[in-house]
Coordinates of C-alpha atoms in Angstrom, one line a residue:
X1 CA 8.4 -27.4 -13.9
X2 CA 9.1 -25.7 -10.9
X3 CA 11.4 -28.5 -9.7
X4 CA 13.2 -28.1 -13.1
X5 CA 13.6 -24.6 -13.0
X6 CA 15.0 -25.2 -9.3
X7 CA 17.5 -27.5 -10.3
X8 CA 18.5 -25.0 -13.0
X9 CA 19.7 -22.4 -10.7
X10 CA 23.4 -22.1 -10.4
X11 CA 23.8 -20.3 -7.3
X12 CA 23.3 -21.8 -4.0
X13 CA 22.5 -18.5 -2.4
X14 CA 19.8 -18.0 -4.8
X15 CA 18.3 -21.4 -3.7
X16 CA 18.5 -20.7 -0.1
X17 CA 16.9 -17.5 -0.7
X18 CA 14.0 -19.5 -2.2
X19 CA 13.6 -21.9 0.4
X20 CA 13.6 -19.5 3.2
X21 CA 11.0 -17.2 1.1
X22 CA 8.7 -20.2 0.6
X23 CA 8.7 -21.2 4.4
X24 CA 8.2 -17.6 5.1
X25 CA 5.3 -16.9 2.9
X26 CA 3.5 -20.4 3.7
X27 CA 3.6 -19.6 7.5
X28 CA 2.5 -16.1 7.0
X29 CA -0.3 -16.9 4.3
X30 CA -1.8 -19.7 6.7
X31 CA -1.7 -17.6 9.8
X32 CA -3.2 -14.5 7.7
X33 CA -6.3 -17.0 6.4
X34 CA -6.8 -18.5 10.2
X35 CA -7.3 -14.7 11.6
X36 CA -9.4 -14.0 8.1
X37 CA -11.7 -16.9 8.9
X38 CA -11.9 -16.2 12.6
X39 CA -12.9 -12.3 11.7
X40 CA -15.3 -13.2 8.9
X41 CA -17.0 -15.7 11.3
X42 CA -17.3 -13.5 14.5
X43 CA -18.6 -10.9 11.9
X44 CA -21.2 -12.4 10.5
X45 CA -22.5 -14.1 13.7
X46 CA -22.6 -10.2 14.6
X47 CA -24.4 -9.2 11.7
X48 CA -27.0 -12.2 11.9
X49 CA -27.6 -11.7 15.6
X50 CA -27.9 -7.8 14.6
X51 CA -30.3 -8.4 12.0
X52 CA -32.3 -10.6 13.9
X53 CA -32.3 -8.2 16.8
X54 CA -33.7 -5.4 14.3
X55 CA -36.5 -7.8 13.2
X56 CA -37.6 -8.5 16.6
X57 CA -37.8 -4.7 17.3
X58 CA -39.3 -4.3 14.1
X59 CA -41.9 -7.0 14.8
X60 CA -42.5 -5.3 18.4
X61 CA -42.8 -2.1 17.0
X62 CA -45.6 -3.5 14.4
X63 CA -47.3 -4.3 17.7
X64 CA -46.9 -1.0 19.3
X65 CA -48.3 0.5 16.2
X66 CA -51.6 -1.6 16.0
X67 CA -51.9 -1.2 20.0
X68 CA -51.7 2.8 19.6
X69 CA -54.0 3.1 16.7
X70 CA -56.6 1.0 18.6
X71 CA -56.1 3.4 21.8
X72 CA -56.9 6.3 19.4
X73 CA -60.1 4.8 18.4
X74 CA -62.5 5.6 21.2
X75 CA -60.8 9.1 21.5
X76 CA -62.0 9.6 17.9
X77 CA -65.4 7.9 18.7
X78 CA -65.9 10.2 21.8
X79 CA -64.6 13.3 20.4
X80 CA -67.3 12.9 17.4
X81 CA -70.8 13.4 18.9
X82 CA -72.7 12.1 16.3
X83 CA -70.5 8.6 16.2
X84 CA -70.6 8.7 20.1
X85 CA -74.4 8.8 20.5
X86 CA -75.0 6.3 17.2
X87 CA -72.3 3.7 19.2
X88 CA -73.8 4.3 22.6
X89 CA -77.3 3.8 21.3
X90 CA -76.5 0.8 19.6
X91 CA -74.9 -0.8 22.7
X92 CA -77.6 -0.1 24.8
X93 CA -80.7 -0.8 22.6
X94 CA -79.6 -4.0 20.7
X95 CA -79.7 -4.2 17.3
X96 CA -83.3 -4.6 16.6
X97 CA -84.5 -1.3 18.7
X98 CA -81.6 0.7 17.2
X99 CA -82.7 -0.2 13.6
X100 CA -86.0 1.2 14.5
X101 CA -84.6 3.9 16.5
X102 CA -82.5 5.2 13.5
X103 CA -85.5 4.7 11.1
X104 CA -87.5 7.4 13.4
X105 CA -84.7 9.4 13.7
X106 CA -84.2 9.7 10.1
X107 CA -87.8 10.4 9.5
X108 CA -88.0 12.7 12.4
X109 CA -84.7 14.9 11.7
X110 CA -83.6 13.4 8.9
X111 CA -80.6 11.7 10.7
X112 CA -79.8 8.2 10.3
X113 CA -77.9 6.9 13.3
X114 CA -77.5 3.4 11.6
X115 CA -75.8 5.0 8.8
X116 CA -73.3 7.3 11.2
X117 CA -72.5 3.6 12.6
X118 CA -71.3 2.5 9.6
X119 CA -69.7 5.7 8.7
X120 CA -67.7 5.1 11.7
X121 CA -66.8 1.8 10.9
X122 CA -66.1 3.0 7.4
X123 CA -63.8 5.5 8.7
X124 CA -62.0 2.9 11.1
X125 CA -61.0 1.0 8.2
X126 CA -59.6 3.7 6.3
X127 CA -57.3 4.6 9.0
X128 CA -55.9 1.2 9.3
X129 CA -56.1 -0.8 6.3
X130 CA -54.5 -3.9 8.4
X131 CA -58.1 -4.0 10.2
X132 CA -60.2 -7.4 9.1
X133 CA -63.1 -6.9 11.1
X134 CA -64.7 -4.5 14.0
X135 CA -67.0 -6.4 16.4
X136 CA -69.4 -4.5 19.2
X137 CA -70.1 -6.8 22.3
X138 CA -73.1 -5.6 24.4
X139 CA -73.3 -7.5 27.5
X140 CA -76.5 -5.6 28.9
X141 CA -78.5 -6.7 25.5
X142 CA -76.7 -9.7 24.7
X143 CA -75.7 -9.7 21.0
X144 CA -72.5 -9.2 19.0
X145 CA -72.3 -7.4 15.9
X146 CA -69.7 -7.7 13.4
X147 CA -68.6 -5.6 10.5
X148 CA -65.6 -6.7 8.1
X149 CA -63.8 -4.7 5.6
X150 CA -65.7 -6.2 2.8
X151 CA -68.7 -4.3 4.3
X152 CA -70.4 -7.6 5.4
X153 CA -72.3 -7.4 8.6
X154 CA -73.4 -10.3 11.2
X155 CA -75.4 -10.1 14.0
X156 CA -75.6 -12.7 16.6
X157 CA -77.9 -12.6 19.8
X158 CA -77.4 -14.1 23.1
X159 CA -79.5 -17.3 21.9
X160 CA -76.8 -18.4 19.6
X161 CA -73.8 -20.4 20.1
X162 CA -71.5 -18.0 18.5
X163 CA -72.5 -15.5 21.0
X164 CA -71.9 -18.0 24.1
X165 CA -68.4 -19.1 22.9
X166 CA -67.5 -15.4 22.0
X167 CA -68.7 -14.3 25.4
X168 CA -66.8 -16.9 27.1
X169 CA -63.5 -16.3 25.6
X170 CA -64.2 -12.3 26.2
X171 CA -64.9 -13.3 30.0
X172 CA -61.4 -14.4 30.4
X173 CA -60.0 -10.8 29.3
X174 CA -62.6 -8.9 32.1
X175 CA -61.3 -6.7 34.8
X176 CA -58.9 -4.4 32.8
X177 CA -59.8 -1.0 31.4
X178 CA -56.7 -1.0 29.1
X179 CA -56.6 -2.5 25.5
X180 CA -55.9 -6.2 25.6
X181 CA -54.1 -8.1 22.9
X182 CA -55.1 -11.6 22.1
X183 CA -55.8 -14.2 19.6
X184 CA -58.5 -16.2 18.1
X185 CA -61.6 -13.7 18.8
X186 CA -62.4 -13.6 15.0
X187 CA -66.1 -14.8 14.3
X188 CA -64.9 -16.0 10.5
X189 CA -63.2 -19.3 10.3
X190 CA -60.8 -17.6 7.8
X191 CA -59.9 -15.4 10.3
X192 CA -59.0 -17.7 13.0
X193 CA -55.4 -16.7 12.6
X194 CA -55.8 -13.0 13.1
X195 CA -54.7 -11.4 16.4
X196 CA -57.2 -8.9 18.2
X197 CA -57.0 -5.7 20.6
X198 CA -60.3 -5.7 23.0
X199 CA -60.9 -2.0 23.9
X200 CA -63.7 -1.3 26.5
X201 CA -66.4 1.4 25.9
X202 CA -67.4 3.4 28.5
X203 CA -70.3 5.6 29.4
X204 CA -68.6 9.1 29.5
X205 CA -70.9 9.9 32.0
X206 CA -71.0 7.1 34.4
X207 CA -67.8 5.9 33.5
X208 CA -69.4 2.1 33.6
X209 CA -68.4 -0.4 30.9
X210 CA -71.3 -0.8 28.3
X211 CA -69.7 -3.0 25.9
X212 CA -66.6 -3.9 24.1
X213 CA -65.2 -2.8 20.7
X214 CA -63.0 -6.2 19.3
X215 CA -60.5 -4.9 16.5
X216 CA -59.3 -7.6 14.6
X217 CA -56.1 -7.6 12.7
X218 CA -54.9 -9.9 10.1
X219 CA -51.7 -11.4 10.5
X220 CA -50.9 -10.4 6.8
X221 CA -49.9 -7.1 8.4
X222 CA -47.1 -8.4 10.6
X223 CA -45.7 -10.6 7.5
X224 CA -45.7 -7.7 5.3
X225 CA -43.8 -5.7 7.8
X226 CA -41.6 -9.0 8.1
X227 CA -41.3 -9.1 3.9
X228 CA -40.3 -5.3 3.9
X229 CA -37.4 -6.0 6.5
X230 CA -36.4 -9.2 4.3
X231 CA -36.0 -6.5 1.4
X232 CA -34.2 -3.8 3.2
X233 CA -31.8 -6.6 4.7
X234 CA -31.3 -8.6 1.7
X235 CA -27.7 -8.9 2.2
X236 CA -27.9 -10.7 5.5
X237 CA -30.3 -13.7 6.6
X238 CA -32.1 -12.3 9.5
X239 CA -33.1 -15.6 10.4
X240 CA -36.8 -16.2 11.7
X241 CA -39.1 -15.0 14.3
X242 CA -42.4 -16.2 15.7
X243 CA -44.9 -14.3 17.9
X244 CA -47.3 -16.0 20.2
X245 CA -49.0 -15.8 23.4
X246 CA -48.1 -17.3 26.6
X247 CA -50.7 -19.9 26.3
X248 CA -48.8 -21.0 23.0
X249 CA -50.9 -19.9 20.6
X250 CA -49.1 -18.6 17.5
X251 CA -49.8 -15.6 16.4
X252 CA -47.4 -15.3 13.4
X253 CA -44.3 -17.5 12.3
X254 CA -42.1 -17.1 9.6
X255 CA -41.3 -20.6 9.5
X256 CA -42.8 -23.7 10.7
X257 CA -40.2 -25.5 11.5
X258 CA -40.0 -24.8 15.3
X259 CA -43.9 -24.7 15.9
X260 CA -43.9 -27.8 18.1
X261 CA -40.7 -27.1 19.9
X262 CA -40.8 -24.0 21.6
X263 CA -41.7 -23.7 25.3
X264 CA -43.6 -20.1 26.3
X265 CA -41.7 -20.0 29.1
X266 CA -38.5 -18.8 27.2
X267 CA -39.9 -15.6 27.7
X268 CA -38.8 -15.3 31.3
X269 CA -35.3 -16.3 30.7
X270 CA -33.8 -16.0 27.3
X271 CA -32.9 -11.8 27.6
X272 CA -30.0 -12.5 25.4
X273 CA -29.3 -15.6 22.5
X274 CA -29.0 -18.9 23.9
X275 CA -29.2 -22.4 22.3
X276 CA -32.8 -23.8 21.4
X277 CA -31.2 -27.0 20.7
X278 CA -28.1 -28.0 19.1
X279 CA -28.9 -26.2 15.7
X280 CA -30.4 -23.0 17.0
X281 CA -29.9 -19.9 18.7
X282 CA -32.9 -18.2 20.3
X283 CA -33.9 -14.9 22.0
X284 CA -37.2 -13.8 23.5
X285 CA -38.8 -10.3 23.8
X286 CA -42.0 -9.8 25.9
X287 CA -44.4 -7.1 24.4
X288 CA -45.0 -4.7 27.3
X289 CA -48.8 -4.1 26.7
X290 CA -50.0 -7.8 25.8
X291 CA -49.4 -11.4 26.6
X292 CA -47.5 -12.0 23.5
X293 CA -43.9 -12.9 23.0
X294 CA -41.6 -12.4 20.4
X295 CA -39.0 -14.8 19.8
X296 CA -35.6 -14.3 17.5
X297 CA -34.5 -17.7 16.1
X298 CA -31.1 -18.0 14.6
X299 CA -30.3 -21.5 13.1
X300 CA -26.7 -21.9 13.3
X301 CA -26.8 -23.5 9.6
X302 CA -27.0 -19.6 8.5
X303 CA -23.8 -18.7 9.8
X304 CA -22.1 -22.2 9.0
X305 CA -22.8 -22.4 5.4
X306 CA -21.2 -18.7 5.2
X307 CA -18.4 -19.6 6.9
X308 CA -17.8 -22.9 5.3
X309 CA -17.9 -21.8 1.9
X310 CA -15.6 -18.5 3.1
X311 CA -13.2 -21.2 4.4
X312 CA -13.2 -23.2 1.5
X313 CA -12.6 -20.1 -0.5
X314 CA -9.8 -18.7 2.0
X315 CA -8.3 -22.0 2.0
X316 CA -8.2 -22.5 -2.0
X317 CA -6.9 -19.0 -2.3
X318 CA -4.1 -19.3 0.1
X319 CA -3.3 -22.6 -1.7
X320 CA -3.1 -21.0 -5.0
X321 CA -1.5 -17.9 -3.9
X322 CA 1.5 -20.1 -1.9
X323 CA 2.1 -21.8 -5.2
X324 CA 2.1 -18.7 -7.3
X325 CA 4.2 -16.6 -5.0
X326 CA 6.5 -19.8 -4.8
X327 CA 6.6 -20.4 -8.6
X328 CA 7.0 -16.7 -9.5
X329 CA 10.0 -16.6 -7.1
X330 CA 11.7 -19.6 -8.6
X331 CA 11.0 -18.0 -12.3
X332 CA 12.4 -14.6 -11.3
X333 CA 15.2 -16.2 -9.3
X334 CA 16.1 -18.2 -12.1
X335 CA 16.1 -15.4 -14.1
X336 CA 18.4 -13.4 -12.1
X337 CA 20.8 -16.2 -11.6
X338 CA 21.4 -16.8 -15.3
X339 CA 21.8 -13.0 -16.0
X340 CA 24.2 -12.8 -12.8
X341 CA 26.0 -15.9 -14.5
X342 CA 26.2 -14.2 -17.9
X343 CA 28.0 -11.0 -15.9
X344 CA 30.4 -13.2 -14.0
X345 CA 31.7 -15.1 -17.3
X346 CA 31.9 -11.7 -19.2
X347 CA 34.1 -10.4 -16.4
X348 CA 36.2 -13.6 -16.9
X349 CA 36.8 -12.7 -20.4
X350 CA 37.9 -9.2 -19.9
X351 CA 40.2 -10.6 -17.4
X352 CA 41.8 -12.7 -20.2
X353 CA 42.1 -10.0 -22.2
X354 CA 39.1 -10.2 -24.9
X355 CA 37.3 -6.6 -24.4
X356 CA 35.4 -7.3 -27.5
X357 CA 32.9 -9.3 -25.0
X358 CA 29.9 -7.6 -24.2
X359 CA 26.6 -8.5 -22.0
X360 CA 23.1 -8.8 -23.7
X361 CA 20.5 -6.5 -21.8
X362 CA 16.7 -6.3 -21.7
X363 CA 14.6 -3.5 -21.2
X364 CA 14.7 -4.1 -17.3
X365 CA 15.4 -1.2 -14.7
X366 CA 17.3 -3.0 -11.8
X367 CA 20.7 -3.3 -10.6
X368 CA 21.6 -6.3 -12.7
X369 CA 21.0 -4.5 -15.9
X370 CA 22.9 -1.4 -14.4
X371 CA 26.0 -3.7 -13.4
X372 CA 25.7 -4.9 -17.3
X373 CA 25.2 -1.3 -18.7
X374 CA 28.3 -0.3 -16.8
X375 CA 30.6 -3.3 -17.7
X376 CA 29.7 -2.8 -21.2
X377 CA 30.1 1.0 -21.2
X378 CA 33.8 0.4 -19.5
X379 CA 34.5 -1.9 -22.7
X380 CA 33.2 0.6 -25.0
X381 CA 35.6 3.1 -22.9
X382 CA 38.7 1.2 -23.2
X383 CA 38.4 0.1 -26.7
X384 CA 37.8 4.2 -27.3
X385 CA 40.6 4.9 -25.0
X386 CA 43.3 2.3 -26.9
X387 CA 42.0 3.4 -30.1
X388 CA 42.5 7.1 -29.3
X389 CA 45.8 6.7 -27.7
X390 CA 47.3 4.4 -30.4
X391 CA 46.0 6.5 -33.4
X392 CA 46.4 9.8 -32.1
X393 CA 50.1 8.6 -31.4
X394 CA 50.2 7.4 -35.1
X395 CA 49.0 10.7 -36.6
X396 CA 51.0 12.5 -34.1
X397 CA 54.2 10.9 -35.2
X398 CA 53.1 11.3 -38.9
X399 CA 52.8 15.1 -38.2
X400 CA 55.8 15.4 -36.5
X401 CA 57.7 13.5 -39.4
X402 CA 56.3 15.9 -41.9
X403 CA 57.2 18.9 -39.6
X404 CA 60.7 17.8 -39.5
X405 CA 60.8 17.5 -43.2
X406 CA 59.5 20.8 -43.8
X407 CA 61.8 22.3 -41.4
X408 CA 64.8 22.9 -43.7
X409 CA 67.1 24.8 -41.5
X410 CA 64.5 27.2 -40.3
X411 CA 67.1 29.6 -38.6
X412 CA 68.6 30.2 -41.9
X413 CA 64.8 31.0 -43.1
X414 CA 64.3 33.2 -40.4
X415 CA 67.7 35.2 -40.7
X416 CA 67.5 35.6 -44.8
X417 CA 63.6 36.5 -44.3
X418 CA 65.0 39.2 -41.7
X419 CA 68.2 40.6 -44.3
X420 CA 65.4 41.1 -46.9
X421 CA 62.9 42.8 -44.4
X422 CA 65.8 45.2 -43.5
X423 CA 66.6 45.9 -47.1
X424 CA 63.0 46.6 -47.8
X425 CA 62.5 49.0 -44.7
X426 CA 66.0 50.5 -45.9
X427 CA 64.8 51.0 -49.6
X428 CA 61.3 52.8 -47.9
X429 CA 59.1 49.7 -48.9
X430 CA 57.3 49.7 -45.6
X431 CA 54.4 47.3 -46.7
X432 CA 56.8 44.9 -48.1
X433 CA 58.6 45.1 -44.7
X434 CA 55.6 44.6 -42.6
X435 CA 54.3 41.7 -44.9
X436 CA 57.8 40.0 -44.4
X437 CA 57.8 40.7 -40.7
X438 CA 54.4 39.2 -40.2
X439 CA 55.0 36.0 -42.4
X440 CA 58.4 35.2 -40.4
X441 CA 56.6 35.6 -37.3
X442 CA 53.8 33.2 -38.6
X443 CA 56.2 30.5 -39.9
X444 CA 57.7 30.7 -36.3
X445 CA 54.4 30.2 -34.6
X446 CA 53.4 27.5 -37.2
X447 CA 56.5 25.5 -36.5
X448 CA 56.1 25.0 -32.6
X449 CA 55.3 21.1 -31.7
X450 CA 52.8 22.0 -29.1
X451 CA 49.6 20.0 -29.7
X452 CA 47.4 21.9 -26.9
X453 CA 47.2 25.6 -26.9
X454 CA 45.0 28.6 -25.7
X455 CA 42.2 30.1 -27.6
X456 CA 44.2 33.4 -27.4
X457 CA 47.0 32.5 -28.9
X458 CA 45.0 30.7 -31.6
X459 CA 43.5 33.9 -32.1
X460 CA 46.9 35.6 -32.4
X461 CA 48.0 33.3 -34.8
X462 CA 44.7 33.9 -37.3
X463 CA 45.3 37.6 -36.9
X464 CA 48.8 37.5 -38.1
X465 CA 47.6 35.4 -41.2
X466 CA 44.6 38.0 -42.0
X467 CA 46.6 40.6 -41.6
X468 CA 49.2 39.6 -44.4
X469 CA 46.2 38.8 -46.7
X470 CA 44.9 42.2 -45.6
X471 CA 47.7 44.2 -47.1
X472 CA 48.2 41.9 -49.9
X473 CA 44.5 42.6 -51.2
X474 CA 44.8 46.4 -50.1
X475 CA 42.4 46.4 -47.7
X476 CA 39.6 44.5 -49.3
X477 CA 39.1 42.3 -46.7
X478 CA 37.4 43.1 -43.4
X479 CA 38.1 41.1 -40.2
X480 CA 36.0 41.1 -37.1
X481 CA 36.7 39.4 -33.9
X482 CA 33.9 38.5 -31.4
X483 CA 35.6 36.6 -28.5
X484 CA 35.0 37.1 -25.1
X485 CA 37.8 37.7 -22.6
X486 CA 36.7 35.1 -20.3
X487 CA 37.0 32.5 -23.2
X488 CA 40.7 33.3 -23.9
X489 CA 42.0 31.0 -21.0
X490 CA 40.4 27.9 -22.4
X491 CA 42.6 25.4 -24.5
X492 CA 42.1 24.1 -28.1
X493 CA 44.0 21.9 -30.5
X494 CA 46.6 24.1 -32.0
X495 CA 46.3 24.9 -35.6
X496 CA 42.5 24.4 -35.3
X497 CA 41.2 27.8 -37.1
X498 CA 43.7 28.9 -39.6
X499 CA 43.3 26.2 -42.0
X500 CA 39.2 27.0 -41.9
X501 CA 40.5 30.7 -42.4
X502 CA 42.6 29.5 -45.4
X503 CA 40.2 27.6 -46.9
X504 CA 38.0 30.5 -47.1
X505 CA 41.0 32.7 -48.7
X506 CA 41.9 30.1 -51.2
X507 CA 38.3 29.6 -52.1
X508 CA 35.8 31.8 -50.8
X509 CA 37.2 35.1 -51.5
X510 CA 35.9 37.5 -54.2
X511 CA 39.1 39.8 -55.1
X512 CA 36.8 41.7 -57.4
X513 CA 34.9 42.6 -54.5
X514 CA 35.7 45.3 -51.9
X515 CA 33.3 44.1 -49.0
X516 CA 34.9 40.8 -48.6
X517 CA 34.0 40.0 -44.5
X518 CA 35.1 37.1 -42.2
X519 CA 33.8 37.2 -38.6
X520 CA 35.4 35.1 -35.9
X521 CA 33.2 34.6 -32.8
X522 CA 33.0 32.5 -29.9
X523 CA 29.9 31.6 -27.0
X524 CA 29.6 29.5 -24.2
X525 CA 26.8 26.7 -24.2
X526 CA 26.7 24.8 -21.0
X527 CA 30.0 22.9 -21.0
X528 CA 31.1 23.4 -24.4
X529 CA 32.5 26.2 -26.5
X530 CA 31.4 27.2 -30.0
X531 CA 33.6 29.1 -32.1
X532 CA 32.0 30.4 -35.6
X533 CA 34.0 31.7 -38.7
X534 CA 31.7 33.2 -41.0
X535 CA 32.2 34.7 -44.2
X536 CA 30.3 36.5 -47.1
X537 CA 32.3 34.8 -49.8
X538 CA 31.0 32.7 -52.9
X539 CA 29.8 29.7 -50.7
X540 CA 29.9 25.9 -51.4
X541 CA 27.6 24.6 -54.1
X542 CA 25.0 22.1 -52.4
X543 CA 26.1 18.6 -53.7
X544 CA 29.6 19.8 -53.0
X545 CA 28.7 20.6 -49.4
X546 CA 26.7 17.1 -48.9
X547 CA 29.8 15.6 -50.0
X548 CA 32.4 17.6 -47.6
X549 CA 29.5 16.9 -44.6
X550 CA 29.5 13.1 -45.5
X551 CA 33.4 12.8 -45.3
X552 CA 33.6 14.4 -42.2
X553 CA 30.8 12.3 -40.5
X554 CA 32.0 9.2 -42.1
X555 CA 35.9 9.7 -41.8
X556 CA 36.6 9.5 -45.5
X557 CA 39.4 12.2 -46.4
X558 CA 38.3 14.5 -48.9
X559 CA 39.9 16.8 -51.3
X560 CA 39.9 19.6 -48.8
X561 CA 42.6 17.9 -46.3
X562 CA 43.0 21.0 -44.1
X563 CA 39.5 21.0 -43.0
X564 CA 39.3 17.0 -42.7
X565 CA 42.6 17.1 -40.5
X566 CA 41.2 19.9 -38.3
X567 CA 38.0 17.8 -37.6
X568 CA 39.9 14.5 -37.3
X569 CA 42.2 15.9 -34.6
X570 CA 39.3 17.6 -32.6
X571 CA 37.6 14.2 -32.4
X572 CA 40.7 12.3 -31.4
X573 CA 41.3 14.6 -28.7
X574 CA 37.8 15.4 -27.6
X575 CA 35.5 12.9 -28.5
X576 CA 33.3 12.1 -31.5
X577 CA 30.4 14.5 -30.3
X578 CA 33.0 17.4 -31.0
X579 CA 34.5 18.9 -34.1
X580 CA 33.3 20.9 -37.0
X581 CA 29.8 21.5 -38.6
X582 CA 29.8 23.2 -42.2
X583 CA 26.6 25.3 -43.5
X584 CA 26.7 27.1 -46.6
X585 CA 24.4 28.9 -49.1
X586 CA 25.9 29.4 -52.9
X587 CA 27.0 33.1 -53.4
X588 CA 25.8 33.9 -49.8
X589 CA 28.5 32.9 -47.7
X590 CA 30.0 29.9 -45.3
X591 CA 29.8 29.5 -41.8
X592 CA 32.0 26.7 -40.2
X593 CA 31.1 26.0 -36.4
X594 CA 33.8 24.7 -34.3
X595 CA 32.6 22.6 -31.1
X596 CA 35.0 21.7 -28.3
X597 CA 34.5 21.3 -24.5
X598 CA 35.2 24.2 -22.3
X599 CA 38.5 23.1 -20.4
X600 CA 41.3 24.9 -19.2
X601 CA 44.9 23.5 -20.8
X602 CA 45.7 21.7 -17.4
X603 CA 42.5 19.8 -17.4
X604 CA 43.0 17.7 -20.6

């Protein structure tokens, strides 16, 4: 379909633009997608490495927390005298003698040392719920006593194999007074995967060791910390973590995939992420207070899978964008090419003299639409201009012909009227003399052939006409002029006001009334002039007014030829937006508004 559209484009310039634009789009989007792939891969790698590093720090923090708690157990013990006395007596006497001693103390002082020992261990469990069991070891009395979080107690004397095996393990961690991390010191098989912290108990006076306290932790505390971290970083896979001792005992592992592939000596070399194998990055962190190593493992597949999906998505989106952009450019270019072809065809028709051609436009605001609209307006203006000039010339010739027919020796008429006026003045008929003078002057002005005059001359002409009728009707007619001085120099079509006033004299004046009034006023409104002729005559009937306005708007010549003639001449000279507007109320009066452009005589 795009190939068909491309072939239909008639303008070679548009085809070149499409080819150039398509190549530019392909190069730009390809480069952009490559850069985006690199940035996404690099950011994803940094996110995973950062998340795995924080996971290792979280595991290290968990171990440090357990170590700190273990350090606080002895100070809490020594700070409580009853606990201290009970535990020291227990380690120095052994379980049978301590139990007997506890009963005697209870009978004598109502104080049970054995109960205090249990209270101490119960309090320790409450302080850290991750503790699985507490084991007391007395080398002098040769026994092991364990107390787990389920309140189960076990006692192993020096003759048992459990004691002997346990003692051999403890001897590997002798020679230090600091708490020691280790593994596999739990007495129960179900706790064999726990890690332990060995705390040496010393006599507070002689400072000699009298025994050891072994705190066995379940690795579930580490797993809980691991799971909680996964919940916090749900958007980024942090990889895996393995906690192990330098002798290759695993304390915790989030995956069993690397169980047999990890070399404990990695703790001395991998301070930054290196390749464990071809599929995994590894980094180690040695715990400062123990022989434990925290290994961070990042499978390359974690990054590769995300990046692979991203690359496929970017390639797919890039291809879709390229095809869409090329398709849309061809579609829009074809549309513009067709519109431009229509414009050039219309110009050729106008060049041949066909002014009726018009370019069909759509609701698009662009340069081609503006060109088409201006072309259509130009053709309309040419038609209007030709019609205006032709019609005006025809009507002007007709008016001139009628004027010539009416002018039967005007100088003879003027001389005759002047003789009559002089005789009337000699005999004392001054009013008749004045009327004849006004009439002669009025006729002389009416027979002038100029088309455009000034508002001042038109007003003077109307004053003569109205003065004639004021004398005739014995001052039953009142006339008011409200014309601004600045308006008098503006131009108007000749004989535009007098026919309207004449229409009032003929049809609107009430001769039985003495308050007949006609007001002629003018005002500026932006670039136009409005002249209003308002009277208080008998008005026009509603249906008659409707017929007159319809005739004026539809260019139908009505019975009132004078008003129609004025309206048509104004529209011919100034345009259809100008002319007359008539409003009237029966028995109240009529107002005729003349709208003309505010132009000087030389501007027309």
